[in-house]
mmCIF file with all atom_site columns, C-alpha atoms in Angstrom:
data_model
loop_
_atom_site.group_PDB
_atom_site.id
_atom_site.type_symbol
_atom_site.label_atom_id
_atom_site.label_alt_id
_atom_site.label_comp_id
_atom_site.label_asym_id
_atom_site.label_entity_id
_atom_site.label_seq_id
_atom_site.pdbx_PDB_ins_code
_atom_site.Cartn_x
_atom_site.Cartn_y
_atom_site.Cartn_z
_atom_site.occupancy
_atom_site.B_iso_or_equiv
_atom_site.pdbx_formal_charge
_atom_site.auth_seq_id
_atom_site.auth_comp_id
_atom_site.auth_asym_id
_atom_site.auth_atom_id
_atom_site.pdbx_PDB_model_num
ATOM 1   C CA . UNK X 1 1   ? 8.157  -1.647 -60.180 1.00 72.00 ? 1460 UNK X CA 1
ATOM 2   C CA . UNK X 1 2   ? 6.235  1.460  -60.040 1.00 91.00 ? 1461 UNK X CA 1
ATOM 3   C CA . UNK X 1 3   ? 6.921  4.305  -57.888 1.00 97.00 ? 1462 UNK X CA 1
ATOM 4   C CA . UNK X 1 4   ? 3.894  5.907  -58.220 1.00 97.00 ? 1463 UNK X CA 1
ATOM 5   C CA . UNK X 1 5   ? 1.779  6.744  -55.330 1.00 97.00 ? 1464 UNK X CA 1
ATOM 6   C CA . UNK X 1 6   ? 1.409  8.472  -52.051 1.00 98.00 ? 1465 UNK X CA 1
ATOM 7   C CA . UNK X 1 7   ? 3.663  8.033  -49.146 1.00 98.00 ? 1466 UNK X CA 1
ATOM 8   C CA . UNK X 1 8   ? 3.501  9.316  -45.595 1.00 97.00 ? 1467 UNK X CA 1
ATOM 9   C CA . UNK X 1 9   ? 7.122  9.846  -43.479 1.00 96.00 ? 1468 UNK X CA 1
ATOM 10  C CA . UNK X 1 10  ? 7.130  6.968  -40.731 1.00 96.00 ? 1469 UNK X CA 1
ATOM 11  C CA . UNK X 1 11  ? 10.441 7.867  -39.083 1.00 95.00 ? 1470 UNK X CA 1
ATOM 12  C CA . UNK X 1 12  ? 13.947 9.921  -39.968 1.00 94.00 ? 1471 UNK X CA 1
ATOM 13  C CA . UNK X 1 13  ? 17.137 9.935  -38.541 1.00 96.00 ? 1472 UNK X CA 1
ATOM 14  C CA . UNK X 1 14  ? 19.777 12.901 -38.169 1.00 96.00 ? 1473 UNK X CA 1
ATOM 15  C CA . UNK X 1 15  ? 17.509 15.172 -39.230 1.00 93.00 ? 1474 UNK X CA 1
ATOM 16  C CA . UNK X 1 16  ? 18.745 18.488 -37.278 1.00 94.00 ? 1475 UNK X CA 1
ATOM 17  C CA . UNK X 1 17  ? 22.300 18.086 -37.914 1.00 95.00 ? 1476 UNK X CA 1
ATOM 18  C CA . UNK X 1 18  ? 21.663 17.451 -41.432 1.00 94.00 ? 1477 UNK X CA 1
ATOM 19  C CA . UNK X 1 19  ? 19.478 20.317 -42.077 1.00 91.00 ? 1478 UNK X CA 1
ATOM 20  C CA . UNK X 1 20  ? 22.111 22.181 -40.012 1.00 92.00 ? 1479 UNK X CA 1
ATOM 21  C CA . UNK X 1 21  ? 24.628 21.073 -42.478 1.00 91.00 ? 1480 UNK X CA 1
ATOM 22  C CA . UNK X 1 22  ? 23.203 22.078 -45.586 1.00 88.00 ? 1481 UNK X CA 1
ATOM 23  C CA . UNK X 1 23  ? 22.356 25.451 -43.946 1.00 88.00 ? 1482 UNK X CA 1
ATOM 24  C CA . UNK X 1 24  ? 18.988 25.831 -43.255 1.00 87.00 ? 1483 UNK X CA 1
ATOM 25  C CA . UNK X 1 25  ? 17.918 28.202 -40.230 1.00 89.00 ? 1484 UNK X CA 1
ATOM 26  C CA . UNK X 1 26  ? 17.568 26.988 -36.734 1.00 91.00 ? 1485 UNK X CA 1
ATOM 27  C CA . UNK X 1 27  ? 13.788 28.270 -36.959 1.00 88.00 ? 1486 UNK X CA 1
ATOM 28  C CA . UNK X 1 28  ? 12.697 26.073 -39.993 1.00 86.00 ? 1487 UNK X CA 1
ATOM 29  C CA . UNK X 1 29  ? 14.841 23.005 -38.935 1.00 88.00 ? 1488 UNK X CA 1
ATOM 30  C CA . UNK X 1 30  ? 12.686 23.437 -35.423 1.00 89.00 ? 1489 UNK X CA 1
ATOM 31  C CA . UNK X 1 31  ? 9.215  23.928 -37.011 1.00 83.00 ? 1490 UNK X CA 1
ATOM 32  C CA . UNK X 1 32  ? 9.897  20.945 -39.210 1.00 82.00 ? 1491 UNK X CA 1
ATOM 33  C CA . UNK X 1 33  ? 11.370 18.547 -37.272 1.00 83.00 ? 1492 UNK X CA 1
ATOM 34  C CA . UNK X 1 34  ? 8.052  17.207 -36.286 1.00 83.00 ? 1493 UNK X CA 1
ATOM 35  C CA . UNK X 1 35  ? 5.734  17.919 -39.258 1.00 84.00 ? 1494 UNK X CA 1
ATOM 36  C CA . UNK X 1 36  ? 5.317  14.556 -40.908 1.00 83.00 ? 1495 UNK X CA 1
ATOM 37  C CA . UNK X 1 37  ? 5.609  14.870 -44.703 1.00 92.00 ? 1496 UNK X CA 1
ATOM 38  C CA . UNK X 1 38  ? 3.761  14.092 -47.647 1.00 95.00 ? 1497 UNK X CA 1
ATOM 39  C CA . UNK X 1 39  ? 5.041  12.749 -50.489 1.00 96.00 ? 1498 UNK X CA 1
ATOM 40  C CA . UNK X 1 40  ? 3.535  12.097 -53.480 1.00 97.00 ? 1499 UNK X CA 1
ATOM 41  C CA . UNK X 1 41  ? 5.461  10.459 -56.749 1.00 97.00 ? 1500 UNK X CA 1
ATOM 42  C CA . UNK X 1 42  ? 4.087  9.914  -59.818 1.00 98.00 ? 1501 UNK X CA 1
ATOM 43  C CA . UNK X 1 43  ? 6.346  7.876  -62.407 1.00 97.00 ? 1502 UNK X CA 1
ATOM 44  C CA . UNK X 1 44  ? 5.841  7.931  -66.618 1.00 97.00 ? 1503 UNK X CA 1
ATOM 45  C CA . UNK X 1 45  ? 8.384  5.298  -68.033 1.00 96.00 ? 1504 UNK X CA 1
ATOM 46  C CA . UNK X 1 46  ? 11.644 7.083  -66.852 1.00 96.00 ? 1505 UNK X CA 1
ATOM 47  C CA . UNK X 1 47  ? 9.496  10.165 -66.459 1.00 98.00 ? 1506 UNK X CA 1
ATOM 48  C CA . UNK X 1 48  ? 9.089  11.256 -62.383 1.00 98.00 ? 1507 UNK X CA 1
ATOM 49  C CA . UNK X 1 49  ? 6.967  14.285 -60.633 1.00 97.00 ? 1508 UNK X CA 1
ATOM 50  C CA . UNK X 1 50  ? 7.800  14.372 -56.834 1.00 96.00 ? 1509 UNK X CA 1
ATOM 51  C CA . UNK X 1 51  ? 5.790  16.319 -54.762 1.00 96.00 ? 1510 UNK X CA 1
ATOM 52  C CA . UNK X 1 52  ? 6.692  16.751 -51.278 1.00 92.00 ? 1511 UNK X CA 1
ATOM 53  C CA . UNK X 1 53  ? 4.512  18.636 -48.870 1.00 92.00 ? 1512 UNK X CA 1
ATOM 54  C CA . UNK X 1 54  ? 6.111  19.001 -45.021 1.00 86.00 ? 1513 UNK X CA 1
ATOM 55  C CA . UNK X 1 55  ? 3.219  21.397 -43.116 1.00 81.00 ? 1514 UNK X CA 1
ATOM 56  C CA . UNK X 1 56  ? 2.922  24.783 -45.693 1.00 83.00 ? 1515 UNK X CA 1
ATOM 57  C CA . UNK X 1 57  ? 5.999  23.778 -47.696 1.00 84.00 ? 1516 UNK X CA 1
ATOM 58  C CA . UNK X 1 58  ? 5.864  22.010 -50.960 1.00 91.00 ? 1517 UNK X CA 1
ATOM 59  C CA . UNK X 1 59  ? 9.161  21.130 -52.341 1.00 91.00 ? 1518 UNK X CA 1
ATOM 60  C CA . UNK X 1 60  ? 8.032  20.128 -56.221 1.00 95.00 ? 1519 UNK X CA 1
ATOM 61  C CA . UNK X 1 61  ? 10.814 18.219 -58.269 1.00 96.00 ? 1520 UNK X CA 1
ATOM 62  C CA . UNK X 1 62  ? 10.626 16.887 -62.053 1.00 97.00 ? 1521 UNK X CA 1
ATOM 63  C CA . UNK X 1 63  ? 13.032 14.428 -63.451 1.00 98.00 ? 1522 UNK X CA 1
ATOM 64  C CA . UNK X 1 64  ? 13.565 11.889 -66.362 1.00 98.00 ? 1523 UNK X CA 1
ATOM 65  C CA . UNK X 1 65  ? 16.247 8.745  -65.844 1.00 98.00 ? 1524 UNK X CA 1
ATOM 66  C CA . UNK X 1 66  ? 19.485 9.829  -67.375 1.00 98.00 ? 1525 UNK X CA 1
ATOM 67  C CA . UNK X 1 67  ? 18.858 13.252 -68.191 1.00 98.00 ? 1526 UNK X CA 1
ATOM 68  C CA . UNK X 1 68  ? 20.078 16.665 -66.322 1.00 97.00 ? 1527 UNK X CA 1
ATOM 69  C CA . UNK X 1 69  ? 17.344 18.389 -64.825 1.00 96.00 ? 1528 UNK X CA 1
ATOM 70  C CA . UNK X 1 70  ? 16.986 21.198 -62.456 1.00 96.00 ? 1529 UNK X CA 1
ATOM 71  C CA . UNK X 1 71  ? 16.262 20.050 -58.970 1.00 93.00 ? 1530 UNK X CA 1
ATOM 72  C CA . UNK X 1 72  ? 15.210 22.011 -55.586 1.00 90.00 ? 1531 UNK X CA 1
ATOM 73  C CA . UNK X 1 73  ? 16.776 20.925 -52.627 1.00 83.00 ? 1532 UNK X CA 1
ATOM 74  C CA . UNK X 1 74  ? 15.822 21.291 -49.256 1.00 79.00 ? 1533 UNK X CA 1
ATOM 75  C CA . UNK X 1 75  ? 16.745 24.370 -48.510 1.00 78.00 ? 1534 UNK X CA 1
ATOM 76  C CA . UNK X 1 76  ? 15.494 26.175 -51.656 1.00 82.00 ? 1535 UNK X CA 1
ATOM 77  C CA . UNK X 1 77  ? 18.671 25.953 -53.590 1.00 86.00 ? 1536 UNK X CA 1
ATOM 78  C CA . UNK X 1 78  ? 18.714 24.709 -57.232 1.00 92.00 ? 1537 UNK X CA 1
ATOM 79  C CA . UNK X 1 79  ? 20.751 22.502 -58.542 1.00 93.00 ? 1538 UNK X CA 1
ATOM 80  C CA . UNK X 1 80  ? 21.258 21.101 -61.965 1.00 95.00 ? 1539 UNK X CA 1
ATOM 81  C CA . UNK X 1 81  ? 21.466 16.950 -61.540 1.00 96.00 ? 1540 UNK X CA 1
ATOM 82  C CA . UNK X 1 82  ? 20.763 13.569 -63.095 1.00 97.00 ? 1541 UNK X CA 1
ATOM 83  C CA . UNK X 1 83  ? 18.685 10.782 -61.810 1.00 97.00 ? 1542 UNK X CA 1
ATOM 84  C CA . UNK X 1 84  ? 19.695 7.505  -62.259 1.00 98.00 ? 1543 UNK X CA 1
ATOM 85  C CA . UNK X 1 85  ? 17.580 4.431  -62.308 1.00 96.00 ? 1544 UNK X CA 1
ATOM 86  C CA . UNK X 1 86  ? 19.642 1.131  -60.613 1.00 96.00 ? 1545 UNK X CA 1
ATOM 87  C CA . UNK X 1 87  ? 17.944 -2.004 -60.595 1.00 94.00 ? 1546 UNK X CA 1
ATOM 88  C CA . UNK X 1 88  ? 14.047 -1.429 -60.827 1.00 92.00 ? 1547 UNK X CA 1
ATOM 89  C CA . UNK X 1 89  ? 13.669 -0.248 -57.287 1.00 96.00 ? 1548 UNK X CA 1
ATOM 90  C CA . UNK X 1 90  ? 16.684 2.889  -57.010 1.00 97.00 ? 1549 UNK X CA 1
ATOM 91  C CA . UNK X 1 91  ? 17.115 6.407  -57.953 1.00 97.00 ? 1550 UNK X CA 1
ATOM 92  C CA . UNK X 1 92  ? 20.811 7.482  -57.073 1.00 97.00 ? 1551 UNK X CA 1
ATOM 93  C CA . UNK X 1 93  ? 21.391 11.135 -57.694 1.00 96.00 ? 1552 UNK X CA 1
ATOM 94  C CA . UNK X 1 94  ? 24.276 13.257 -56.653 1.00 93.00 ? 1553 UNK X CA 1
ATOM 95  C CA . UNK X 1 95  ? 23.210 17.195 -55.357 1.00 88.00 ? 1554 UNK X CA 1
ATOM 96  C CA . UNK X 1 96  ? 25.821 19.048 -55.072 1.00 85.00 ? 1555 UNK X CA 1
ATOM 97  C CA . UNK X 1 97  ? 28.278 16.770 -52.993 1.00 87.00 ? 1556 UNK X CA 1
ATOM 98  C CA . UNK X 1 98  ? 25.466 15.044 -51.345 1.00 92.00 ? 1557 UNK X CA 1
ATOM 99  C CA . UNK X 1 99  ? 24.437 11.814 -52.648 1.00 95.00 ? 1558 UNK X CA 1
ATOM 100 C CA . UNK X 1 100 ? 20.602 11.069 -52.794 1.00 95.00 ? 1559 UNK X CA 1
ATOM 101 C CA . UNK X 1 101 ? 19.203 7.335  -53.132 1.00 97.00 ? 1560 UNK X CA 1
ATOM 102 C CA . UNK X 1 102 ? 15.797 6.591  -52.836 1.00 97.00 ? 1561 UNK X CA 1
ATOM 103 C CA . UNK X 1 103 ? 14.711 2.774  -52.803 1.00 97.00 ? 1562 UNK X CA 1
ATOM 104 C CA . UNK X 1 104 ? 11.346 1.392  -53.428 1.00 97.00 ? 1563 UNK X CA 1
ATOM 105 C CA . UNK X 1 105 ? 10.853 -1.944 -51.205 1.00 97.00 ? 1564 UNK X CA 1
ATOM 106 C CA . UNK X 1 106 ? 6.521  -3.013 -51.411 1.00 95.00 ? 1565 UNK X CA 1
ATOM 107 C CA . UNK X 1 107 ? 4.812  -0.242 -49.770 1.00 96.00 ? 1566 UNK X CA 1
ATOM 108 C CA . UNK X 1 108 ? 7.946  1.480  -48.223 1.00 97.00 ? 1567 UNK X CA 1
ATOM 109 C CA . UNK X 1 109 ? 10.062 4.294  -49.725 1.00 97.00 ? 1568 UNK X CA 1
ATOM 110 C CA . UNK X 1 110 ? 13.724 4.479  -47.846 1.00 97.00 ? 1569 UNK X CA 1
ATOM 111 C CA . UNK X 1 111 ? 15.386 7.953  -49.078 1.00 96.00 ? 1570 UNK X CA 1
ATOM 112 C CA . UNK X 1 112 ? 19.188 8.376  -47.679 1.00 97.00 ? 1571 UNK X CA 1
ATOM 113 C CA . UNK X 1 113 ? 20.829 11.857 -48.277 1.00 95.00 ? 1572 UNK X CA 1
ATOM 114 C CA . UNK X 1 114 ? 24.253 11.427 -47.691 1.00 96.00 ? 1573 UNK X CA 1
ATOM 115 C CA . UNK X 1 115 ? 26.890 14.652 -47.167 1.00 94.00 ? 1574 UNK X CA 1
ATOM 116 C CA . UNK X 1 116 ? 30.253 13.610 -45.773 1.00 93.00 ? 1575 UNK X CA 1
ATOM 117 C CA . UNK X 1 117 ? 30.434 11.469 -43.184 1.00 93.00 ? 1576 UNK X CA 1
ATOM 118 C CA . UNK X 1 118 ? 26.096 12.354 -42.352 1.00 96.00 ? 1577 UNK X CA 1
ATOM 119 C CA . UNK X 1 119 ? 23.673 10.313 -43.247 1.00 97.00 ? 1578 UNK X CA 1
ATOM 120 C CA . UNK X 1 120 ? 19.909 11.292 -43.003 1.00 96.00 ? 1579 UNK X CA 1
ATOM 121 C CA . UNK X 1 121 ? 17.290 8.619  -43.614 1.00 97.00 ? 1580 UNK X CA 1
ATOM 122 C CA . UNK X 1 122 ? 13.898 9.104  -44.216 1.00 96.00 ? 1581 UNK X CA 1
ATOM 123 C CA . UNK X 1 123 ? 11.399 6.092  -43.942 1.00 97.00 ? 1582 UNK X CA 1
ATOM 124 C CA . UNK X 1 124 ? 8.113  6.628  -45.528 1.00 97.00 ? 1583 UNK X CA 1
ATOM 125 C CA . UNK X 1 125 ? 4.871  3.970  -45.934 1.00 98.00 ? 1584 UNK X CA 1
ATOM 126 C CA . UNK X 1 126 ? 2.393  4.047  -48.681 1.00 97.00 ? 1585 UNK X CA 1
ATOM 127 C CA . UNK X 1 127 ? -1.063 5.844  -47.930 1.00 96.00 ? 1586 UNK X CA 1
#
């Protein structure tokens, strides 16, 4: 199953006390809690490009399955991580303490960021 495409955010959950979490500013969290993101994947064999524009930001992330790469997290941060492919439909990835799992179902792209005991879901629908 290919990942490949573009997908537009549909709905998210817990996404101020999340962002809150992780540290970003009470200004940004505000100005993007309503902007309805872009994203736009394009997969190589276990190569991935993720491109993720949310109003003027773009948040741009390159990865192959099982290898460390450098990854950008919300908040600007980088991180050194490794993707993992489960199945043919999941890429599970731990940031640092959060655990990341995007899953490909048809046209819809579910992407759960889980730090602690918060969870914050993104749903997003092929364009």
């Amino acid at each position: 199953m290919s990942f490949t495409g573009k997908y537009e955010l549909q709905s998210q959950e817990n996404f101020e006390p999340f962002m809150k979490a992780i540290g970003l500013p009470e200004e940004q969290i505000q100005k993007g809690k309503d902007l309805k993101s872009i994203s736009e994947i394009v997969q190589d064999g276990k190569k991935f490009k993720v491109t993720v524009t949310t109003g003027t930001k773009v948040l741009k992330n390159e990865f192959t399955i099982g290898e460390e790469s450098e990854m950008e997290l919300l908040n600007g941060e980088k991180v050194k991580a490794v993707v993992q492919m489960e199945g043919n439909n999941k890429l599970v990835t731990q940031l640092k303490g959060m655990k990341s799992v995007t899953e490909l179902n048809g046209d819809t792209i579910t992407h759960t960021m889980t730090l602690g005991d918060l969870t914050f879901k993104r749903v997003s629908k092929r364009i």
